[in-house]
Tab-separated table of C-alpha atoms and ligand atoms in Angstrom:
chain	number	residue	atom	x	y	z
A	3	MET	CA	82.580	-140.652	-107.292
A	4	ALA	CA	85.922	-142.332	-108.025
A	5	ILE	CA	87.909	-141.890	-111.219
A	6	GLN	CA	88.335	-145.374	-112.668
A	7	ARG	CA	89.832	-147.041	-115.705
A	8	THR	CA	88.097	-149.734	-117.688
A	9	PHE	CA	88.989	-151.881	-120.667
A	10	SER	CA	87.054	-151.788	-123.944
A	11	ILE	CA	87.147	-153.654	-127.266
A	12	ILE	CA	85.562	-152.452	-130.495
A	13	LYS	CA	84.829	-155.824	-132.087
A	14	PRO	CA	85.307	-157.073	-135.683
A	15	ASP	CA	81.677	-156.494	-136.720
A	16	ALA	CA	82.134	-152.791	-135.876
A	17	THR	CA	85.644	-152.238	-137.302
A	18	ARG	CA	84.489	-153.964	-140.525
A	19	ARG	CA	81.596	-151.466	-140.863
A	20	ASN	CA	83.868	-148.454	-140.139
A	21	LEU	CA	82.093	-147.671	-136.855
A	22	THR	CA	85.185	-147.009	-134.693
A	23	GLY	CA	84.712	-143.228	-134.693
A	24	ALA	CA	80.954	-143.431	-134.050
A	25	ILE	CA	81.551	-145.709	-131.053
A	26	VAL	CA	84.347	-143.519	-129.654
A	27	ALA	CA	81.954	-140.551	-129.927
A	28	LYS	CA	79.438	-142.434	-127.741
A	29	PHE	CA	82.113	-142.977	-125.075
A	30	GLU	CA	83.216	-139.350	-125.175
A	31	GLU	CA	79.622	-138.058	-124.994
A	32	ALA	CA	79.238	-140.173	-121.840
A	33	GLY	CA	82.258	-138.525	-120.207
A	34	LEU	CA	84.695	-141.365	-120.852
A	35	ARG	CA	88.172	-140.384	-122.071
A	36	VAL	CA	90.170	-142.694	-124.374
A	37	ILE	CA	93.594	-142.702	-122.702
A	38	ALA	CA	95.077	-145.591	-124.726
A	39	GLN	CA	93.994	-147.208	-127.966
A	40	LYS	CA	95.381	-149.477	-130.670
A	41	ARG	CA	94.089	-151.532	-133.590
A	42	ILE	CA	95.286	-155.146	-133.549
A	43	HIS	CA	94.416	-158.514	-135.111
A	44	LEU	CA	94.260	-161.315	-132.523
A	45	THR	CA	95.110	-164.926	-133.209
A	46	LYS	CA	92.428	-167.417	-132.210
A	47	MET	CA	94.669	-168.551	-129.343
A	48	GLN	CA	95.076	-164.986	-128.023
A	49	ALA	CA	91.293	-164.508	-128.168
A	50	GLY	CA	90.872	-167.838	-126.367
A	51	VAL	CA	93.127	-166.765	-123.495
A	52	PHE	CA	91.316	-163.441	-123.155
A	53	TYR	CA	87.906	-165.151	-123.037
A	54	GLY	CA	89.157	-168.129	-120.972
A	55	VAL	CA	86.450	-167.559	-118.358
A	56	HIS	CA	83.915	-168.661	-121.017
A	57	SER	CA	85.842	-171.778	-122.119
A	58	GLU	CA	83.099	-174.159	-120.977
A	59	ARG	CA	80.303	-172.213	-122.703
A	60	PRO	CA	78.789	-173.614	-125.910
A	61	PHE	CA	79.548	-170.373	-127.786
A	62	TYR	CA	83.272	-170.272	-126.821
A	63	ASP	CA	84.682	-171.577	-130.112
A	64	GLU	CA	82.390	-169.304	-132.157
A	65	LEU	CA	83.376	-166.342	-129.945
A	66	CYS	CA	87.125	-166.965	-130.383
A	67	GLU	CA	86.694	-167.512	-134.136
A	68	PHE	CA	84.793	-164.233	-134.463
A	69	MET	CA	87.178	-162.182	-132.285
A	70	SER	CA	90.132	-163.318	-134.399
A	71	SER	CA	88.361	-162.964	-137.751
A	72	GLU	CA	89.271	-159.306	-138.412
A	73	PRO	CA	91.008	-156.420	-136.604
A	74	ILE	CA	89.724	-155.069	-133.305
A	75	VAL	CA	90.400	-151.811	-131.454
A	76	VAL	CA	91.456	-152.230	-127.816
A	77	GLN	CA	91.104	-149.250	-125.507
A	78	VAL	CA	91.510	-147.993	-121.979
A	79	LEU	CA	88.703	-145.633	-120.956
A	80	GLU	CA	88.963	-143.333	-117.948
A	81	GLY	CA	86.332	-141.335	-116.106
A	82	GLU	CA	84.070	-141.143	-113.083
A	83	ASN	CA	82.718	-144.593	-112.301
A	84	ALA	CA	84.097	-145.721	-115.664
A	85	VAL	CA	83.268	-149.438	-115.355
A	86	ALA	CA	79.551	-148.886	-114.735
A	87	ARG	CA	79.310	-145.913	-117.077
A	88	ASN	CA	80.840	-147.892	-119.928
A	89	ARG	CA	78.404	-150.756	-119.335
A	90	GLU	CA	75.506	-148.287	-119.464
A	91	VAL	CA	76.731	-146.848	-122.758
A	92	MET	CA	77.262	-150.328	-124.242
A	93	GLY	CA	73.800	-151.620	-123.302
A	94	ALA	CA	72.749	-155.235	-122.727
A	95	THR	CA	74.865	-158.071	-124.172
A	96	ASN	CA	71.961	-159.133	-126.374
A	97	PRO	CA	71.102	-156.163	-128.619
A	98	SER	CA	67.419	-157.159	-128.635
A	99	GLU	CA	67.416	-156.328	-124.889
A	100	ALA	CA	69.530	-153.152	-125.125
A	101	SER	CA	68.061	-149.723	-124.278
A	102	GLU	CA	67.539	-146.974	-126.841
A	103	GLY	CA	70.641	-144.865	-127.455
A	104	THR	CA	73.122	-147.534	-126.375
A	105	ILE	CA	75.926	-148.741	-128.642
A	106	ARG	CA	74.572	-152.275	-128.887
A	107	LYS	CA	71.033	-151.078	-129.630
A	108	GLU	CA	72.297	-148.843	-132.451
A	109	PHE	CA	75.083	-150.950	-133.911
A	110	ALA	CA	75.152	-154.599	-132.765
A	111	LEU	CA	74.137	-157.321	-135.200
A	112	SER	CA	73.524	-160.204	-132.753
A	113	ILE	CA	74.469	-161.442	-129.273
A	114	GLY	CA	77.757	-162.725	-130.699
A	115	GLU	CA	78.493	-159.831	-133.064
A	116	ASN	CA	77.647	-157.214	-130.456
A	117	SER	CA	80.144	-154.499	-131.454
A	118	VAL	CA	81.818	-153.877	-128.069
A	119	HIS	CA	83.223	-155.559	-124.975
A	120	GLY	CA	83.662	-153.808	-121.631
A	121	SER	CA	85.087	-154.998	-118.299
A	122	ASP	CA	82.522	-156.049	-115.694
A	123	ALA	CA	84.435	-154.853	-112.583
A	124	THR	CA	87.530	-152.849	-111.615
A	125	ASP	CA	89.612	-155.954	-110.809
A	126	THR	CA	88.691	-157.548	-114.152
A	127	ALA	CA	89.546	-154.245	-115.852
A	128	ALA	CA	93.048	-154.277	-114.359
A	129	VAL	CA	93.672	-157.823	-115.624
A	130	GLU	CA	92.238	-157.080	-119.083
A	131	ILE	CA	94.212	-153.817	-119.442
A	132	ALA	CA	97.434	-155.617	-118.491
A	133	TYR	CA	96.782	-158.288	-121.145
A	134	PHE	CA	96.888	-155.691	-123.941
A	135	PHE	CA	98.809	-152.627	-122.703
A	136	SER	CA	102.217	-152.030	-121.116
A	137	GLY	CA	102.811	-149.424	-118.423
A	138	LEU	CA	104.486	-147.098	-120.937
A	139	GLU	CA	101.277	-147.051	-123.012
A	140	LEU	CA	99.243	-145.911	-120.012
A	141	VAL	CA	100.701	-142.528	-119.222
A	142	GLY	CA	97.213	-140.969	-119.279
B	213	LIG	P1	81.382	-159.796	-124.224
B	213	LIG	O1	80.948	-158.663	-123.364
B	213	LIG	O2	82.548	-159.592	-125.110
B	213	LIG	O3	81.665	-161.061	-123.291
B	213	LIG	C1	81.533	-162.387	-123.744
B	213	LIG	C2	80.900	-162.474	-125.087
B	213	LIG	O4	80.341	-163.718	-125.417
B	213	LIG	C3	79.709	-161.537	-125.135
B	213	LIG	O5	80.143	-160.204	-125.136
B	213	LIG	C4	79.005	-161.997	-126.377
B	213	LIG	O6	79.486	-161.380	-127.559
B	213	LIG	C5	79.372	-163.474	-126.410
B	213	LIG	N1	78.183	-164.271	-126.139
B	213	LIG	C6	77.468	-164.308	-125.026
B	213	LIG	N2	76.418	-165.147	-125.162
B	213	LIG	C7	76.504	-165.641	-126.419
B	213	LIG	C8	75.719	-166.565	-127.154
B	213	LIG	N3	74.632	-167.130	-126.614
B	213	LIG	N4	76.105	-166.840	-128.407
B	213	LIG	C9	77.221	-166.271	-128.948
B	213	LIG	N5	78.004	-165.388	-128.277
B	213	LIG	C10	77.635	-165.082	-127.026
């Protein structure tokens, strides 16, 4: 199995409730290593660029408003099959459909305030990592 990197966001609903450490523990228990991490506060425009793929969706404005409402924690996670493993640990986008033990089942408040974001593929991960981290921040 290949060692991969994936991109992760701990969203405002989770940072507000002081859940950063509890969520990091879930990643680490799943064999994912946090190799870069920082807490930032996005502008609505920065959130809009990041989520540009959803710009035609009815929830886009609400999503960008929420993601810029309070600080987030952006991370690079590394491990075997990291993209898929992270998506398993996160659980389904809608917490009402998420499996027991997943982050979204335990912590998410709604489909919008769903505590975490994770890349959906290795090429997306590379683009998302480059949006938030410079090469010097990714020494591993
Ligand atoms: P995320 O994995 O960050 O990718 C896009 C986000 O859009 C998703 O998680 C959800 O938080 C959000 N989203 C998806 N569907 C809806 C919806 N129906 N209403 C509000 N937000 C949504």
